[in-house]
Coordinates of C-alpha atoms and ligand atoms in Angstrom, one line a residue:
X116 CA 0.0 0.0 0.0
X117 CA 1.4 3.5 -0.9
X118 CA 1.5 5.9 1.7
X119 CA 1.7 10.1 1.2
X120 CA 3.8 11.0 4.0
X121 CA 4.2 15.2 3.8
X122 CA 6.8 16.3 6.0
X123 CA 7.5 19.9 7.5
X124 CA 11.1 20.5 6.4
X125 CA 13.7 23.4 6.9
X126 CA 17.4 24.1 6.8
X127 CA 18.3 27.4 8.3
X128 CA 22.3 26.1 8.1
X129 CA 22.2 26.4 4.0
X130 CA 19.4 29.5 3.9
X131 CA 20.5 31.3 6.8
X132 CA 17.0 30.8 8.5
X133 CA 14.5 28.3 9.0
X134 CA 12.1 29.0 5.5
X135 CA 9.7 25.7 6.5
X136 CA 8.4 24.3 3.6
X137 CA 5.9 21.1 3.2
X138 CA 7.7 18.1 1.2
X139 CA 5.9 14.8 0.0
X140 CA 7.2 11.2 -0.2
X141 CA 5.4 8.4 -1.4
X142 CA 6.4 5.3 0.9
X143 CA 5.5 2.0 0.4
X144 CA 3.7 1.1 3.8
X145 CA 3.5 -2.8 5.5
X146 CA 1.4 -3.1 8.7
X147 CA 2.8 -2.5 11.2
X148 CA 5.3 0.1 9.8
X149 CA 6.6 2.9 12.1
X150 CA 7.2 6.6 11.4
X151 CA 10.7 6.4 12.1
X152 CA 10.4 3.1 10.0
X153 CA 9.2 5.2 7.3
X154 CA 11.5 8.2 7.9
X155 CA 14.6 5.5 7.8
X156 CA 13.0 4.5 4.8
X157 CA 13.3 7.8 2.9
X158 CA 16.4 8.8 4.2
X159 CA 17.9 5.5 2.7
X160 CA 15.9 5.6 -0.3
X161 CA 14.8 8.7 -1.6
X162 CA 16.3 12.0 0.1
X163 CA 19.2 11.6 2.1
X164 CA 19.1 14.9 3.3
X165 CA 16.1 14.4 5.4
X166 CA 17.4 14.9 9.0
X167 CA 15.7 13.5 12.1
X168 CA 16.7 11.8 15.7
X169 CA 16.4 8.2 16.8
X170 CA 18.7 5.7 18.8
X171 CA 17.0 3.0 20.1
X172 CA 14.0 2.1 17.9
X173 CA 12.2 0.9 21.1
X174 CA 10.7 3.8 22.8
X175 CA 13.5 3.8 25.5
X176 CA 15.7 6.5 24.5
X177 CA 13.2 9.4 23.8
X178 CA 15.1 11.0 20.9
X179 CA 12.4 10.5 18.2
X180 CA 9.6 12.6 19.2
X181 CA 8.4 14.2 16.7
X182 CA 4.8 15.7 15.8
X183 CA 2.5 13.2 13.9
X184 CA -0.9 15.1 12.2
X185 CA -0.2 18.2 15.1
X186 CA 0.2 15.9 17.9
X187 CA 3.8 14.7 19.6
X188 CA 4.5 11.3 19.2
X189 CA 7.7 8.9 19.4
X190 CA 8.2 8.1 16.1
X191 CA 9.5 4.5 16.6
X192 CA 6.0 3.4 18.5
X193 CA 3.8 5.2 15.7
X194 CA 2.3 3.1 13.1
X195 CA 1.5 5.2 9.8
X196 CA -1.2 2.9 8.6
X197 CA -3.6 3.4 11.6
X198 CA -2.3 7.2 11.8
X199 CA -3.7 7.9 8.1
X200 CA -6.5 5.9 8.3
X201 CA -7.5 8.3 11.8
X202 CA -6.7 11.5 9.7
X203 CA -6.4 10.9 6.4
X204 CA -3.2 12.3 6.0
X205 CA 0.2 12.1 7.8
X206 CA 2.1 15.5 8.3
X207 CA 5.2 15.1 10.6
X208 CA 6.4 18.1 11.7
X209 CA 9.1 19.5 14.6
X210 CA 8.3 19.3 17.9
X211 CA 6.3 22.3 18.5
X212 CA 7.8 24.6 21.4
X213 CA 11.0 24.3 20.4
X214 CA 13.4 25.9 18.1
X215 CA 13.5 23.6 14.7
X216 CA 17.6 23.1 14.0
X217 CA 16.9 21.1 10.9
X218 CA 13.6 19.4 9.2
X219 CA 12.6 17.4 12.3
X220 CA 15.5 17.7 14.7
X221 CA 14.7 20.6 17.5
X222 CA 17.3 22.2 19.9
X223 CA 16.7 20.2 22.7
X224 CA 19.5 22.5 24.7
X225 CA 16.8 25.0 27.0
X226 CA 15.0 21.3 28.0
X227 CA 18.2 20.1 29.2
X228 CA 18.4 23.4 31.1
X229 CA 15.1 23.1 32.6
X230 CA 16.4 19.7 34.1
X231 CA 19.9 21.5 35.4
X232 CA 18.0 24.1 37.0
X233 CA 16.0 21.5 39.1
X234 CA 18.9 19.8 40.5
X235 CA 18.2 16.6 39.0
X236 CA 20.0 14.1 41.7
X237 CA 19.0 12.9 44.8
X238 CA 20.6 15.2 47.8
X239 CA 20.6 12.1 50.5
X240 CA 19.7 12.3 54.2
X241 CA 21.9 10.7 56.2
X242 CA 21.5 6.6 56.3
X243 CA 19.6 5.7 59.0
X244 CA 21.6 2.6 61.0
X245 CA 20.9 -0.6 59.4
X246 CA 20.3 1.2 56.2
X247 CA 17.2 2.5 53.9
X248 CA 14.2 1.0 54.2
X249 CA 12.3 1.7 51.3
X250 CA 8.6 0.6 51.3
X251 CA 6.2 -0.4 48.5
X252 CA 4.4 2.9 49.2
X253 CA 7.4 5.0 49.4
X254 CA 8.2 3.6 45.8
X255 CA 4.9 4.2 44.4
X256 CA 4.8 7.9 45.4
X257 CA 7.5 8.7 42.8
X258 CA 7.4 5.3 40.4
X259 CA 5.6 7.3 38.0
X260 CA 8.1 10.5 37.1
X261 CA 10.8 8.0 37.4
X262 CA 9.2 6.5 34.0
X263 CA 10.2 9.3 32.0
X264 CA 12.2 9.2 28.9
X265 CA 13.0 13.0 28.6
X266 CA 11.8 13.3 25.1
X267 CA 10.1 16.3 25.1
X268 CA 6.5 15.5 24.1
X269 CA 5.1 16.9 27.1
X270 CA 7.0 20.2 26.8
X271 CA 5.8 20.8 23.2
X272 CA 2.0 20.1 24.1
X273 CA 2.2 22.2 26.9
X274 CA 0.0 25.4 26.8
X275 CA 2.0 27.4 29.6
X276 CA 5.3 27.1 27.5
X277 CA 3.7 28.3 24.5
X278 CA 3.4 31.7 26.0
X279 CA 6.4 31.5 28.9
X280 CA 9.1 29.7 27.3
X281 CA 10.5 30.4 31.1
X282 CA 8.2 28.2 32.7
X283 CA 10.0 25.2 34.6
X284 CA 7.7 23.0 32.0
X285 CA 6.4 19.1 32.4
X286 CA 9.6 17.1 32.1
X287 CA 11.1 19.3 34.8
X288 CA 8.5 18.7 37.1
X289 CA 8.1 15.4 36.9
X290 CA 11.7 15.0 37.3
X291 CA 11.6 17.7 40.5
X292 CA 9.0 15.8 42.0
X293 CA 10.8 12.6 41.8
X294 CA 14.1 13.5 44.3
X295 CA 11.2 16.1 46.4
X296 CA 8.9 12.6 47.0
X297 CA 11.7 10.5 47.5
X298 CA 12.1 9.8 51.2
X299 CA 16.1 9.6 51.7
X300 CA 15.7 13.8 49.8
X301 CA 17.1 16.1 52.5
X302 CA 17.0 19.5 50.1
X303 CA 13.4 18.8 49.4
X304 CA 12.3 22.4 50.9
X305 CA 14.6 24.3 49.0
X306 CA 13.4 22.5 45.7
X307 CA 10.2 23.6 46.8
X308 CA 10.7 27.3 47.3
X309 CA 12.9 27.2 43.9
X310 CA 9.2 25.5 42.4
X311 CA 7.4 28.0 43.8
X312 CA 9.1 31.3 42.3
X313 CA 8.1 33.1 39.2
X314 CA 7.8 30.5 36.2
X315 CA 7.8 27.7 38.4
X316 CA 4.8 25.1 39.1
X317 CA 2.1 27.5 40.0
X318 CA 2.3 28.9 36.2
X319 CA 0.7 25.7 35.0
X320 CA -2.6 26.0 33.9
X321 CA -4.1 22.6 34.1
X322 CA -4.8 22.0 30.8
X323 CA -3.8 18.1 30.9
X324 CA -1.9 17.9 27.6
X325 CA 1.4 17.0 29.4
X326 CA -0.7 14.3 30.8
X327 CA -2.4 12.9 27.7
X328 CA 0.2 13.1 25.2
X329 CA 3.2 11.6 27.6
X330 CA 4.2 8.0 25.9
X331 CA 5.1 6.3 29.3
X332 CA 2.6 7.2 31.4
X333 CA 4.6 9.6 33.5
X334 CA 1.5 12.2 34.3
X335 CA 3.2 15.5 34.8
X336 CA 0.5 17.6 35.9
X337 CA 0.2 14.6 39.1
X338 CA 3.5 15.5 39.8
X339 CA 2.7 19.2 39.7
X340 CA -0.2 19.1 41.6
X341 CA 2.1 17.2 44.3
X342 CA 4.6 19.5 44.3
X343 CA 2.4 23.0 44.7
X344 CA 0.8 20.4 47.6
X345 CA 3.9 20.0 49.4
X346 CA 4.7 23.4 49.0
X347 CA 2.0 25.0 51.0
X348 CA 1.7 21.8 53.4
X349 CA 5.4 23.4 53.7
X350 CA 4.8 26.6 54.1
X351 CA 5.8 27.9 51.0
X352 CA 2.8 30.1 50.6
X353 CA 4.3 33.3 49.6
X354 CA 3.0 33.3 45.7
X355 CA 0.4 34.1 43.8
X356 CA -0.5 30.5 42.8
X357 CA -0.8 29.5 46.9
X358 CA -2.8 32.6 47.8
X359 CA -4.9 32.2 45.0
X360 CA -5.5 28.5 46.2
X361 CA -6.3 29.3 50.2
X362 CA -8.3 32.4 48.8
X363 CA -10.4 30.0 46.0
X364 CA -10.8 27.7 49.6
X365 CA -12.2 30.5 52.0
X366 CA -14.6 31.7 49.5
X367 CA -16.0 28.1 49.5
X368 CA -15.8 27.5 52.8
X369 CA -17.9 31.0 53.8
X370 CA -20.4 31.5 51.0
X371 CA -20.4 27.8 49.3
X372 CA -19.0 29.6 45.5
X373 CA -15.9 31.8 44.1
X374 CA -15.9 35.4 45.5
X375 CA -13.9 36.8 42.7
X376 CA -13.4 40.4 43.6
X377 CA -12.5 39.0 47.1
X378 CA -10.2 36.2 46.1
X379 CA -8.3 39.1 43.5
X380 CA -7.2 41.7 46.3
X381 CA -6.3 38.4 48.3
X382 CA -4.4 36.9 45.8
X383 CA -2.6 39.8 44.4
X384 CA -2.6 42.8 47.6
X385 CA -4.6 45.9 47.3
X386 CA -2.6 47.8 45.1
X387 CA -2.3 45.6 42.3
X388 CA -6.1 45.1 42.2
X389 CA -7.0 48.3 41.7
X390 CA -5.7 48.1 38.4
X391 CA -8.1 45.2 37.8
X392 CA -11.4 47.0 39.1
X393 CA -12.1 48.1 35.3
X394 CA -11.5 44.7 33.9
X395 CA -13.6 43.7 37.1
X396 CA -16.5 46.4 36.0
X397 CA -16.8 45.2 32.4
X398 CA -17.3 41.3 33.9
X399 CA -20.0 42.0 36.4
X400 CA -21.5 44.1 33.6
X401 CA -21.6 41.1 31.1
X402 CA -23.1 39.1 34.2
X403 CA -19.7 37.2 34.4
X404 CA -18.9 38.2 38.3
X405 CA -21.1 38.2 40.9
X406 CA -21.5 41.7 42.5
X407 CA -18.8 42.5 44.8
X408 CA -20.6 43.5 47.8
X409 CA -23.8 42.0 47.9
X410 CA -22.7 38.6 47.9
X411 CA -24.8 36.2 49.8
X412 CA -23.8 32.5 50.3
X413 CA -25.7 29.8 48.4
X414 CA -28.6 27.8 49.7
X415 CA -26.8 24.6 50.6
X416 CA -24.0 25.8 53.2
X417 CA -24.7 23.1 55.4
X418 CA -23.7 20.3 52.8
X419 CA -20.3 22.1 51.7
X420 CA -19.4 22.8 56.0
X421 CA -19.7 19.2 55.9
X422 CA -17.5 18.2 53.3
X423 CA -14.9 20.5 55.2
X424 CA -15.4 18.8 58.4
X425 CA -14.7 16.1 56.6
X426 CA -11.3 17.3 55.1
X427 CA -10.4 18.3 58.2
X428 CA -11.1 15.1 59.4
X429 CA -9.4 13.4 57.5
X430 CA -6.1 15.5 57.7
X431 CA -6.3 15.3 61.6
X432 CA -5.8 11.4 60.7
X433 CA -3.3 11.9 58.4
X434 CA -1.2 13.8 60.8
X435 CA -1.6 10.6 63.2
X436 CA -5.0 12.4 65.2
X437 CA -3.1 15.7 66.2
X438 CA -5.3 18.9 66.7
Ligands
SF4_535 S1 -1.0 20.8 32.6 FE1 0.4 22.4 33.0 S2 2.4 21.6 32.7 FE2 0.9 20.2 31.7 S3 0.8 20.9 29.6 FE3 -0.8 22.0 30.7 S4 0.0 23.9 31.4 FE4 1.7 22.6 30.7
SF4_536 S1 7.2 13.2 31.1 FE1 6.6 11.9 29.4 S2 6.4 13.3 27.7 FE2 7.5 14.4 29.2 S3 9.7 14.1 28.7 FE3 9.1 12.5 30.2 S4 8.5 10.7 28.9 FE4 8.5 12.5 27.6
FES537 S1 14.2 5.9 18.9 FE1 14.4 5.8 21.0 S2 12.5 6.4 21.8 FE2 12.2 6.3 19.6

């Protein structure tokens, strides 16, 4: 069966900047044949000149991703058959949020710096005598980020980089969470606080493509949500992201909904709401804010005091039934 594979090619090194361009192949497709399969294919056959990444054909060594029909995918566990058949094309293109080097290879340098800045080894406590005991629960806290490949998918699907290339990103928050969940980690506050600055975890925006799009599984918005978690169980509260989460839970917890104009001058001080009041005009206007002052709670307080109770219970538990 022939296959039209187009692919989104450039070569800034001959035309002094990256000019992409869409190129078609015809490749001759058996079932089961993988992108890089197919890419391999060209190179060896038709255009030599194609440049991509791959090492260990396995999904192992995360050096193929690439983006199949405007998704990231590892080339070398993407079959082309069921991929054309879904969209009726196949369009590989660069890894989006990253800077394309060459056709489909991307400068994967400002990801590795993402991982240096998070000081990706463990910093041990010291051994306890007779050694580390490390339970099947410890493990499972962290067995997920320590699944991760580091091939970038999660980085190009994510929403926050595509507007803050600063932002610590997926990859580097799984990894962070990894040595701050591991028990023996003694620097795991510091981690924190470095998390919790400007472009660090609290920039996310929750939109679960990091998630979805990972290959192995690795879930970095779970490791996010763990580390902003930690954070404030830490202390760490002195950010926008943590006030805006304790404000978001006192509105609940006294009128049973989201007191917007309340939660803004307690999330960002006084005088850097009063630049918002007439962005906050124009929404209660358009009937998308409730009115600042009269603002009464909703029907069913009783059912939402109980589900605090219950949080609180439950903490008080966790915390081995202190007050
Ligand atoms: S959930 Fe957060 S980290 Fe993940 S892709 Fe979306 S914005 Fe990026
Ligand atoms: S978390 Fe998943 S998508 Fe992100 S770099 Fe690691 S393996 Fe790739
Ligand atoms: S070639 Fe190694 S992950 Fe695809």
């Amino acid at each position: 069966m022939r296959l039209k594979l187009k692919i989104r090619r450039c070569d800034p090194m001959k035309t002094g900047a990256c000019s992409p361009f869409l190129q078609a192949y015809d490749v001759e497709a058996e079932e089961g044949m993988t992108v890089l399969e197919a890419l391999i294919s060209i190179a060896e056959t038709d255009d030599p000149s194609l440049s991509f990444r791959r090492s260990c054909r396995s999904a192992i060594c995360g050096s193929c991703a690439v983006t199949v029909n405007g998704f990231p995918k590892l080339a070398c566990n993407t079959q082309i058959i069921p991929e054309h058949r879904k969209r009726g094309q196949l369009v590989l293109e660069p890894l989006a949020n990253h800077r394309v080097l060459k056709d489909l290879i991307v400068d994967m340098d400002p990801f590795w710096r993402k991982f240096e800045k998070t000081t990706p080894f463990l910093i041990p406590k010291e051994e306890p005598e007779g050694g580390w005991k490390i339970t099947g629960e410890d493990q499972a806290v962290i067995d997920d980020s320590q699944k991760c490949i580091m091939c970038g998918s999660c980085n190009a699907a994510c929403n926050t980089l595509d507007v803050d290339p600063g932002f610590v990103g997926p990859a580097a928050s799984a990894k962070a969470w990894r040595f701050v969940g591991d028990v023996r980690e003694a620097d795991g506050e510091r981690r924190l606080k470095d998390l919790s600055a400007e472009h660090g975890v609290w920039d996310c925006v929750r939109c679960m493509h990091c998630t979805e799009y990972c290959p192995k599984g690795v879930d970095p918005l779970k490791a996010i949500e763990q580390l902003r978690s930690r954070a404030m169980g830490a202390g760490i509260v002195d950010n926008h992201g943590a006030k805006h989460t304790l404000a978001m839970a006192e509105s609940i917890k006294r009128v049973g909904r989201l007191d917007e104009a309340a939660m803004t001058f307690k999330t960002l001080g006084i005088l850097r709401s009063l630049g918002m009041i007439p962005f906050g005009l124009k929404m209660e206007i358009h009937g998308k804010m409730p009115h600042p002052i009269i603002f009464p709670a909703i029907e069913k307080m009783e059912e939402v005091k109980k589900i605090y109770e219950a949080v609180e219970e439950k903490r008080k538990k966790e915390r081995g039934g202190e007050g």
